């Protein structure tokens, strides 16, 4: 009996010590998506545990550079400085695109504004346009909501749309869900979130954004987003140290599989486009 | 187990991690509580070195004025038995950083990092200083104007600087009259290898001697009184640096070459009374050629909680072509760091650092000196949220 107990304890200990685990850290925009993918992955690979935490794209890239995770989620491309730092530490960051995000500019559903140009959105976030009536809306003061600086979404939106500095009046929220919650009760509010967060959101709506051809496109228009006609699309990356291998590779391959990409769509994001599929093949060494 | 074998802890770039965003301020504190013991052959303890000290007490305030403009100000409050006052404060950093139109490049003006050799990336994984700092070749910080930035594609980085040349320690009459020119290049062409070189040139560096410093005997009854206008001319430093990092193992090294000619100005004085017997200003010159190698192999274990390292250093000093044995040495030793909390940018860190070094000069009959350092190092940084909402 004692032997059996001892054996069971040792077996349990060994299982704990040598449990296959994939650590994922980074982008908050990708948090829900990756969690959903991990749940589905555990159904087909029950012996591999995937653990996911957020913190922002910068936090994830820093973690992969320091060997503290297997996969870094990043809603922006890695910077030259970050690559150099990683290489000096013996890490070669390799990026895989697992989904496409249509970054959505959202307002209260009670707001009459339906469409905006990127220039108008930029001026609003720089604090140069302060009232909705300056862009064809109601006479109501605009209140700004955005992400915190460690967020890749913060950086992407600043570089792609704001093209300057955010107004100091912008409230920095910790996540996409918090922005949506704030806008539900603020009729003068404007915010930006990953399109995946609009899937079940109520009380808010996405505005159509004018593209280079002069056409206003909604981020919910799947065909136009996939055709590259929505101006605020961006790839969502996962970075690994060198080409993905072992359990991390199994998880990434699952994410890129038809089943994984179906989950991407269910979560409100867009599947990887053909050009990024080629990029992924090279990154995976296929 | 695989997770335990993560890689080397000698982070080369102190600036890694999160950058501040416009209107953000960051408050940071670094404190090192250190015990040092120095003895000769484990026998005679050197009371000048053996002591408790708050070796560092940095209070650092950074502010990102806009995406183009950043300032940093650091005061170092340190305390040691070495100082008569018990404690003192010095300005360690104080600079403004302006983004240049060239992507990832900045112009930095003020008291800043001295980008020479391993000084630039020295993060005190080994608690002692970098070789150039130990040998007094270059201070870790200096007043200057630098252009620094990252090359595209993660290829590396480049710094070009115009410095005061005498570090942050000197002021007033000893401030340099001729600037130091410095270039530093680091290449990271692929993962696991960093190679680079630093070079500086300084036409003239005034030495902080005072009139009461004796500089040797001219004869049995005459000796030199050095004048404060003693200068080092034609200072040139060159330091190739390299780091290899594979898995949990890294090797960091630098080779330093340092040459200059010292011009002594002196009076002659009576060796017994010390009185000047001839007030004619005399001049003599001596050529110095110094070189040294510093190698630090390191293994990081247990999810980077534990670093074990060794350090091997050689130093050779030649004066007019002849080796000065008393100032040429071989050092070796090792130590470990235990990170209770591994420091990350914006987060606290706490580590115990222990290191032992044996230094053997090449002078005939000289006994080796052993230095033991144990210190707690505690650091934290916090973005100040009140500034954000202003």
mmCIF file of C-alpha atoms in Angstrom, chain A residues 17-18 20-23 25 55-60 62-70 76 79-93 148-150 154-155 158 164-170 172 241 245 247-248, chain B residues 1-3 6-13 15-24 65-68 104 150-157 186 188-194 243-247 303-304 342 344-345 347 388-390:
data_model
loop_
_atom_site.group_PDB
_atom_site.id
_atom_site.type_symbol
_atom_site.label_atom_id
_atom_site.label_comp_id
_atom_site.label_asym_id
_atom_site.label_seq_id
_atom_site.Cartn_x
_atom_site.Cartn_y
_atom_site.Cartn_z
ATOM 1 C CA UNK A 17 7.625 18.808 -13.217
ATOM 2 C CA UNK A 18 7.614 17.583 -16.779
ATOM 3 C CA UNK A 20 4.264 20.166 -21.365
ATOM 4 C CA UNK A 21 3.439 23.824 -21.120
ATOM 5 C CA UNK A 22 3.409 26.648 -23.630
ATOM 6 C CA UNK A 23 3.669 30.114 -22.109
ATOM 7 C CA UNK A 25 2.419 36.581 -23.068
ATOM 8 C CA UNK A 55 0.184 43.076 -20.399
ATOM 9 C CA UNK A 56 0.638 44.530 -23.874
ATOM 10 C CA UNK A 57 2.731 43.794 -26.946
ATOM 11 C CA UNK A 58 5.846 45.449 -25.494
ATOM 12 C CA UNK A 59 5.624 43.266 -22.416
ATOM 13 C CA UNK A 60 5.358 40.140 -24.572
ATOM 14 C CA UNK A 62 10.374 41.856 -23.689
ATOM 15 C CA UNK A 63 9.442 38.465 -22.227
ATOM 16 C CA UNK A 64 10.485 36.504 -25.323
ATOM 17 C CA UNK A 65 13.767 38.447 -25.370
ATOM 18 C CA UNK A 66 14.426 37.439 -21.762
ATOM 19 C CA UNK A 67 13.335 33.821 -22.196
ATOM 20 C CA UNK A 68 10.310 34.200 -19.968
ATOM 21 C CA UNK A 69 7.740 32.878 -22.416
ATOM 22 C CA UNK A 70 7.535 30.640 -25.493
ATOM 23 C CA UNK A 76 2.437 45.452 -33.886
ATOM 24 C CA UNK A 79 11.055 47.212 -33.619
ATOM 25 C CA UNK A 80 14.652 47.296 -34.835
ATOM 26 C CA UNK A 81 15.862 48.104 -31.323
ATOM 27 C CA UNK A 82 13.988 45.112 -29.929
ATOM 28 C CA UNK A 83 15.490 42.781 -32.552
ATOM 29 C CA UNK A 84 18.976 44.007 -31.752
ATOM 30 C CA UNK A 85 18.434 43.522 -28.025
ATOM 31 C CA UNK A 86 17.046 40.036 -28.576
ATOM 32 C CA UNK A 87 19.934 38.984 -30.812
ATOM 33 C CA UNK A 88 22.486 40.173 -28.286
ATOM 34 C CA UNK A 89 20.761 37.890 -25.793
ATOM 35 C CA UNK A 90 20.936 34.926 -28.146
ATOM 36 C CA UNK A 91 17.337 35.167 -29.313
ATOM 37 C CA UNK A 92 16.294 35.415 -32.959
ATOM 38 C CA UNK A 93 12.699 36.688 -32.918
ATOM 39 C CA UNK A 148 -2.294 52.440 -22.328
ATOM 40 C CA UNK A 149 1.182 52.936 -23.853
ATOM 41 C CA UNK A 150 2.358 49.334 -23.396
ATOM 42 C CA UNK A 154 -2.003 52.305 -28.712
ATOM 43 C CA UNK A 155 1.148 52.398 -30.842
ATOM 44 C CA UNK A 158 -0.977 56.576 -32.943
ATOM 45 C CA UNK A 164 1.219 62.997 -33.767
ATOM 46 C CA UNK A 165 0.648 62.947 -30.070
ATOM 47 C CA UNK A 166 -2.498 61.856 -28.358
ATOM 48 C CA UNK A 167 -4.376 64.630 -26.606
ATOM 49 C CA UNK A 168 -3.589 64.673 -22.902
ATOM 50 C CA UNK A 169 -7.359 64.526 -22.372
ATOM 51 C CA UNK A 170 -7.485 60.947 -23.649
ATOM 52 C CA UNK A 172 -6.031 55.494 -21.040
ATOM 53 C CA UNK A 241 12.749 32.514 -30.303
ATOM 54 C CA UNK A 245 9.534 24.281 -32.454
ATOM 55 C CA UNK A 247 4.862 22.377 -28.392
ATOM 56 C CA UNK A 248 4.871 26.063 -29.314
ATOM 57 C CA UNK B 1 13.563 21.385 -17.267
ATOM 58 C CA UNK B 2 13.764 23.011 -20.668
ATOM 59 C CA UNK B 3 12.356 26.139 -19.103
ATOM 60 C CA UNK B 6 16.919 29.906 -20.315
ATOM 61 C CA UNK B 7 19.617 32.195 -21.397
ATOM 62 C CA UNK B 8 22.210 34.532 -20.144
ATOM 63 C CA UNK B 9 21.436 37.326 -17.799
ATOM 64 C CA UNK B 10 24.058 39.806 -18.832
ATOM 65 C CA UNK B 11 21.553 42.068 -20.530
ATOM 66 C CA UNK B 12 23.546 44.232 -22.840
ATOM 67 C CA UNK B 13 21.154 47.028 -23.294
ATOM 68 C CA UNK B 15 17.334 50.565 -22.155
ATOM 69 C CA UNK B 16 15.451 47.443 -23.115
ATOM 70 C CA UNK B 17 11.825 47.159 -22.160
ATOM 71 C CA UNK B 18 9.107 49.701 -22.251
ATOM 72 C CA UNK B 19 9.709 53.213 -23.384
ATOM 73 C CA UNK B 20 7.742 56.086 -21.948
ATOM 74 C CA UNK B 21 4.968 57.688 -23.916
ATOM 75 C CA UNK B 22 4.349 61.443 -24.204
ATOM 76 C CA UNK B 23 3.385 63.126 -20.917
ATOM 77 C CA UNK B 24 4.531 60.139 -18.900
ATOM 78 C CA UNK B 65 7.716 65.689 -22.945
ATOM 79 C CA UNK B 66 6.572 64.601 -26.391
ATOM 80 C CA UNK B 67 7.301 61.766 -28.776
ATOM 81 C CA UNK B 68 10.342 63.798 -29.857
ATOM 82 C CA UNK B 104 15.479 55.419 -34.393
ATOM 83 C CA UNK B 150 19.683 51.730 -33.924
ATOM 84 C CA UNK B 151 20.521 50.402 -37.364
ATOM 85 C CA UNK B 152 17.667 49.030 -39.489
ATOM 86 C CA UNK B 153 16.602 45.395 -39.251
ATOM 87 C CA UNK B 154 18.039 44.856 -35.809
ATOM 88 C CA UNK B 155 21.564 45.036 -37.242
ATOM 89 C CA UNK B 156 22.932 46.874 -34.236
ATOM 90 C CA UNK B 157 23.553 50.367 -32.995
ATOM 91 C CA UNK B 186 27.695 47.355 -31.982
ATOM 92 C CA UNK B 188 24.080 42.083 -34.014
ATOM 93 C CA UNK B 189 23.946 40.414 -37.432
ATOM 94 C CA UNK B 190 22.386 37.256 -36.042
ATOM 95 C CA UNK B 191 21.229 35.792 -32.772
ATOM 96 C CA UNK B 192 23.870 34.893 -30.225
ATOM 97 C CA UNK B 193 26.678 37.106 -31.454
ATOM 98 C CA UNK B 194 27.330 40.737 -30.712
ATOM 99 C CA UNK B 243 29.405 38.767 -26.580
ATOM 100 C CA UNK B 244 28.353 35.240 -27.384
ATOM 101 C CA UNK B 245 25.060 34.030 -25.951
ATOM 102 C CA UNK B 246 23.729 30.545 -26.508
ATOM 103 C CA UNK B 247 21.017 29.161 -24.317
ATOM 104 C CA UNK B 303 14.478 30.442 -14.854
ATOM 105 C CA UNK B 304 17.141 33.159 -14.630
ATOM 106 C CA UNK B 342 14.244 39.584 -11.464
ATOM 107 C CA UNK B 344 12.319 44.259 -15.422
ATOM 108 C CA UNK B 345 11.785 47.740 -16.745
ATOM 109 C CA UNK B 347 9.012 46.593 -12.094
ATOM 110 C CA UNK B 388 -0.649 61.168 -17.666
ATOM 111 C CA UNK B 389 -4.044 62.712 -17.069
ATOM 112 C CA UNK B 390 -2.793 66.292 -16.901
#
